Short mmCIF file of C-alpha atoms and ligand atoms in Angstrom, two decimals:
data_model
loop_
_atom_site.label_atom_id
_atom_site.label_comp_id
_atom_site.label_asym_id
_atom_site.label_seq_id
_atom_site.Cartn_x
_atom_site.Cartn_y
_atom_site.Cartn_z
CA MET A 1 0.00 0.00 0.00
CA PRO A 2 1.54 3.38 -0.91
CA SER A 3 2.00 5.65 2.06
CA GLU A 4 2.84 9.31 1.91
CA PRO A 5 4.38 11.29 4.75
CA ILE A 6 2.48 14.59 5.10
CA THR A 7 4.60 16.26 7.76
CA PRO A 8 6.67 14.71 10.59
CA GLY A 9 4.23 12.58 12.62
CA ALA A 10 1.47 12.55 9.99
CA MET A 11 1.10 9.83 7.39
CA LEU A 12 -1.42 9.29 4.63
CA LEU A 13 -2.22 5.63 3.82
CA ARG A 14 -4.04 5.78 0.50
CA GLY A 15 -6.77 3.14 0.10
CA PHE A 16 -5.83 1.42 3.35
CA VAL A 17 -9.40 0.30 4.12
CA LEU A 18 -10.43 -0.63 0.56
CA PRO A 19 -9.69 -4.35 1.13
CA LEU A 20 -12.52 -4.39 3.68
CA GLY A 21 -15.10 -3.67 0.98
CA SER A 22 -18.40 -2.42 2.36
CA ALA A 23 -17.89 -3.92 5.84
CA PHE A 24 -17.27 -0.46 7.26
CA ALA A 25 -20.44 1.01 5.80
CA GLU A 26 -22.53 -1.88 7.12
CA ALA A 27 -21.07 -1.55 10.62
CA ILE A 28 -21.73 2.20 10.58
CA ASP A 29 -25.39 1.60 9.63
CA THR A 30 -25.72 -0.72 12.65
CA ILE A 31 -24.07 1.78 15.00
CA ALA A 32 -26.24 4.64 13.72
CA GLY A 33 -29.32 2.46 14.25
CA ALA A 34 -28.52 2.30 17.98
CA ALA A 35 -26.95 5.78 18.38
CA PRO A 36 -28.31 8.01 15.60
CA PHE A 37 -26.24 10.77 14.01
CA ARG A 38 -27.01 14.13 15.60
CA HIS A 39 -25.88 17.74 15.21
CA MET A 40 -24.23 18.72 18.48
CA THR A 41 -24.09 22.24 19.91
CA THR A 42 -20.76 23.98 20.51
CA PRO A 43 -19.97 25.66 23.84
CA GLY A 44 -20.48 28.96 21.96
CA GLY A 45 -24.07 27.97 21.09
CA PHE A 46 -23.64 27.06 17.41
CA THR A 47 -25.05 23.90 15.85
CA MET A 48 -22.33 21.89 14.13
CA SER A 49 -22.86 21.28 10.39
CA VAL A 50 -21.29 17.82 10.75
CA ALA A 51 -23.57 15.16 12.30
CA MET A 52 -21.89 12.84 14.79
CA THR A 53 -22.19 9.60 16.68
CA ASN A 54 -19.68 7.34 18.44
CA CYS A 55 -18.80 3.76 19.19
CA GLY A 56 -16.49 2.27 21.77
CA PRO A 57 -16.08 2.72 25.54
CA LEU A 58 -15.99 6.52 25.26
CA GLY A 59 -17.70 8.96 22.91
CA TRP A 60 -16.83 12.58 22.15
CA VAL A 61 -19.65 14.99 22.93
CA SER A 62 -20.14 18.74 22.77
CA ASP A 63 -22.81 20.90 24.36
CA ARG A 64 -23.13 24.32 25.97
CA THR A 65 -20.95 23.18 28.88
CA GLY A 66 -17.98 22.13 26.72
CA TYR A 67 -16.29 19.28 24.89
CA ARG A 68 -15.60 15.98 26.64
CA TYR A 69 -15.67 12.19 26.40
CA GLU A 70 -18.65 10.33 27.88
CA PRO A 71 -19.27 6.59 28.37
CA CYS A 72 -22.99 7.00 27.57
CA ASP A 73 -24.88 8.58 24.71
CA PRO A 74 -26.57 11.67 26.18
CA VAL A 75 -29.54 11.17 23.81
CA SER A 76 -30.42 7.65 24.98
CA GLY A 77 -28.59 7.45 28.32
CA ARG A 78 -27.17 4.09 27.18
CA PRO A 79 -23.52 3.15 26.59
CA TRP A 80 -22.27 3.92 23.08
CA PRO A 81 -22.44 0.90 20.73
CA GLU A 82 -19.45 -1.39 20.97
CA MET A 83 -16.47 -0.74 18.74
CA PRO A 84 -16.54 -3.54 16.14
CA ALA A 85 -13.50 -5.83 16.37
CA GLY A 86 -12.72 -5.09 12.72
CA PHE A 87 -12.54 -1.34 13.44
CA LEU A 88 -10.09 -1.90 16.26
CA ALA A 89 -7.92 -4.21 14.16
CA LEU A 90 -7.88 -1.73 11.30
CA ALA A 91 -6.99 1.22 13.54
CA ARG A 92 -4.16 -0.73 15.14
CA ALA A 93 -2.81 -1.87 11.79
CA ALA A 94 -2.86 1.67 10.38
CA ALA A 95 -1.11 3.10 13.45
CA ALA A 96 1.55 0.38 13.27
CA GLU A 97 2.06 1.02 9.55
CA ALA A 98 2.72 4.68 10.40
CA GLY A 99 5.20 3.76 13.14
CA PHE A 100 2.99 3.89 16.24
CA ALA A 101 3.09 0.48 17.91
CA ASP A 102 0.55 -0.55 20.57
CA PHE A 103 -2.19 1.93 19.68
CA ASP A 104 -5.13 1.07 21.91
CA PRO A 105 -8.09 3.32 21.07
CA ASP A 106 -10.98 3.64 23.53
CA ALA A 107 -13.03 6.06 21.42
CA CYS A 108 -14.27 6.19 17.84
CA LEU A 109 -16.00 9.39 16.74
CA ILE A 110 -18.03 9.03 13.55
CA ASN A 111 -18.54 12.26 11.56
CA ARG A 112 -21.11 12.53 8.76
CA TYR A 113 -20.77 15.37 6.24
CA GLN A 114 -23.59 16.24 3.87
CA PRO A 115 -22.96 18.76 1.06
CA GLY A 116 -21.91 22.10 2.55
CA ALA A 117 -20.89 20.63 5.93
CA LYS A 118 -17.40 21.58 7.10
CA MET A 119 -15.11 21.34 10.07
CA SER A 120 -13.44 24.58 11.15
CA LEU A 121 -9.75 24.61 12.02
CA HIS A 122 -9.26 23.03 15.44
CA GLN A 123 -6.79 21.08 17.56
CA ASP A 124 -7.67 17.70 19.06
CA LYS A 125 -6.77 18.26 22.68
CA ASP A 126 -9.58 16.71 24.72
CA GLU A 127 -7.56 13.50 25.13
CA ARG A 128 -5.34 12.72 28.10
CA ASP A 129 -2.25 11.29 26.40
CA PHE A 130 -0.88 13.12 23.36
CA SER A 131 1.75 10.43 22.82
CA GLN A 132 -1.03 8.29 21.29
CA PRO A 133 -1.84 9.05 17.65
CA ILE A 134 -5.24 9.56 16.05
CA VAL A 135 -6.26 7.29 13.19
CA SER A 136 -8.68 8.92 10.76
CA VAL A 137 -10.61 6.95 8.12
CA SER A 138 -12.35 8.65 5.17
CA LEU A 139 -15.32 7.02 3.41
CA GLY A 140 -17.77 8.17 0.77
CA LEU A 141 -17.46 11.49 -1.04
CA PRO A 142 -14.03 13.09 -1.38
CA ALA A 143 -13.10 16.09 0.74
CA VAL A 144 -10.25 18.53 1.16
CA PHE A 145 -8.49 18.18 4.51
CA LEU A 146 -6.73 21.30 5.79
CA PHE A 147 -3.52 20.66 7.62
CA GLY A 148 -2.14 23.66 9.49
CA GLY A 149 0.54 24.39 12.03
CA GLU A 150 0.74 24.89 15.75
CA THR A 151 -1.19 28.14 15.75
CA ARG A 152 -4.48 28.91 14.05
CA LYS A 153 -2.80 31.53 11.87
CA ASP A 154 -0.18 29.22 10.34
CA PRO A 155 -0.57 28.44 6.62
CA THR A 156 -2.54 25.29 5.77
CA LEU A 157 -1.76 22.47 3.41
CA ARG A 158 -4.70 21.16 1.37
CA LEU A 159 -4.88 17.41 1.22
CA PRO A 160 -7.56 15.72 -0.94
CA LEU A 161 -8.93 12.65 0.87
CA GLU A 162 -10.86 9.93 -0.89
CA HIS A 163 -12.93 6.89 -0.01
CA GLY A 164 -10.68 4.38 1.74
CA ASP A 165 -7.88 6.74 2.74
CA VAL A 166 -6.47 6.69 6.26
CA VAL A 167 -4.54 9.50 7.94
CA VAL A 168 -2.46 8.74 11.02
CA PHE A 169 -1.84 11.86 13.01
CA GLY A 170 0.58 11.69 15.92
CA GLY A 171 3.95 12.60 17.34
CA ALA A 172 5.07 16.05 16.24
CA ALA A 173 1.80 16.48 14.28
CA ARG A 174 -0.54 15.52 17.13
CA LEU A 175 -1.52 19.08 18.11
CA ARG A 176 -1.51 20.71 14.71
CA TYR A 177 -4.55 22.66 13.61
CA HIS A 178 -6.66 20.94 10.99
CA GLY A 179 -10.10 21.10 9.42
CA VAL A 180 -12.24 20.06 6.47
CA MET A 181 -13.42 22.33 3.60
CA PRO A 182 -17.17 22.43 2.85
CA LEU A 183 -18.21 19.15 1.22
CA LYS A 184 -19.02 19.36 -2.47
CA PRO A 185 -22.24 17.71 -3.65
CA GLY A 186 -21.95 14.27 -5.24
CA GLN A 187 -23.07 10.66 -5.03
CA HIS A 188 -20.98 7.82 -3.70
CA PRO A 189 -22.08 4.33 -4.84
CA ARG A 190 -22.26 2.88 -1.30
CA LEU A 191 -22.65 5.90 0.95
CA GLY A 192 -24.79 8.22 -1.18
CA ALA A 193 -24.53 11.99 -0.85
CA CYS A 194 -22.20 12.07 2.12
CA ARG A 195 -18.72 11.66 3.51
CA ILE A 196 -18.12 9.67 6.66
CA ASN A 197 -15.00 10.11 8.74
CA LEU A 198 -14.04 7.92 11.67
CA THR A 199 -11.43 9.07 14.16
CA PHE A 200 -9.98 6.53 16.56
CA ARG A 201 -8.39 7.94 19.68
CA ARG A 202 -7.06 7.03 23.08
CA ALA A 203 -9.16 9.45 25.09
CA CYS A 204 -8.53 8.34 28.63
C1 LIG B 301 -12.53 14.80 9.28
N1 LIG B 301 -11.07 14.95 11.11
O1 LIG B 301 -11.65 14.32 8.58
C2 LIG B 301 -12.24 15.47 10.57
N2 LIG B 301 -8.82 15.14 13.85
O2 LIG B 301 -13.69 14.77 8.93
C3 LIG B 301 -10.48 15.44 12.21
O3 LIG B 301 -10.92 16.37 12.84
C4 LIG B 301 -9.26 14.80 12.65
O4 LIG B 301 -8.97 13.55 10.66
C5 LIG B 301 -7.69 14.62 14.31
C6 LIG B 301 -6.95 13.73 13.58
C7 LIG B 301 -7.38 13.36 12.35
C8 LIG B 301 -8.55 13.89 11.86
FE1 LIG B 302 -9.77 16.81 14.64
#
């Protein structure tokens, strides 16, 4: 599998999940059946354009009181759906391929972008241990990932991400600003008019 270094600590594994076929999409349908996608509110009172759900022991949530990881879905009060064994295996294999041995994620955030949805520049810093990488899987429609520096004002690199691509984001890149440009309309044969992104993290 071709892999491209993006910057020190960040690696792009093109097509890394393609060998799994539609297994990912089926598992996501099952998860969303138990914990539906929802548009969370930011601490500043805005509704996020990206719809989210989670699987695994911990799920990322945002509301007026802040960002955090929770063991239960605040909508249902029940634990988040289990992280499928195949997700865990894939995340570990991708991290290892990028040079991060022993990745042990306890959280998987699932982001759904419909046309126009975007993710503003942000840092991922709600996790306890920044020595663990983040493994990010892109499915469905293509999107442009913005990869910035250590401050919000640093210039950003534009990285086109396609169905099946995996980005491993750790080490010196772990706290770099990043975001996603507004999704362009389109149709993906399996996922329809959307992009799904999964981010595996060690939250706690
Ligand atoms: C996305 N990803 O690709 C949003 N964060 O839809 C992220 O915010 C992200 O891809 C940390 C590490 C990798 C990521
Ligand atoms: Fe992020």
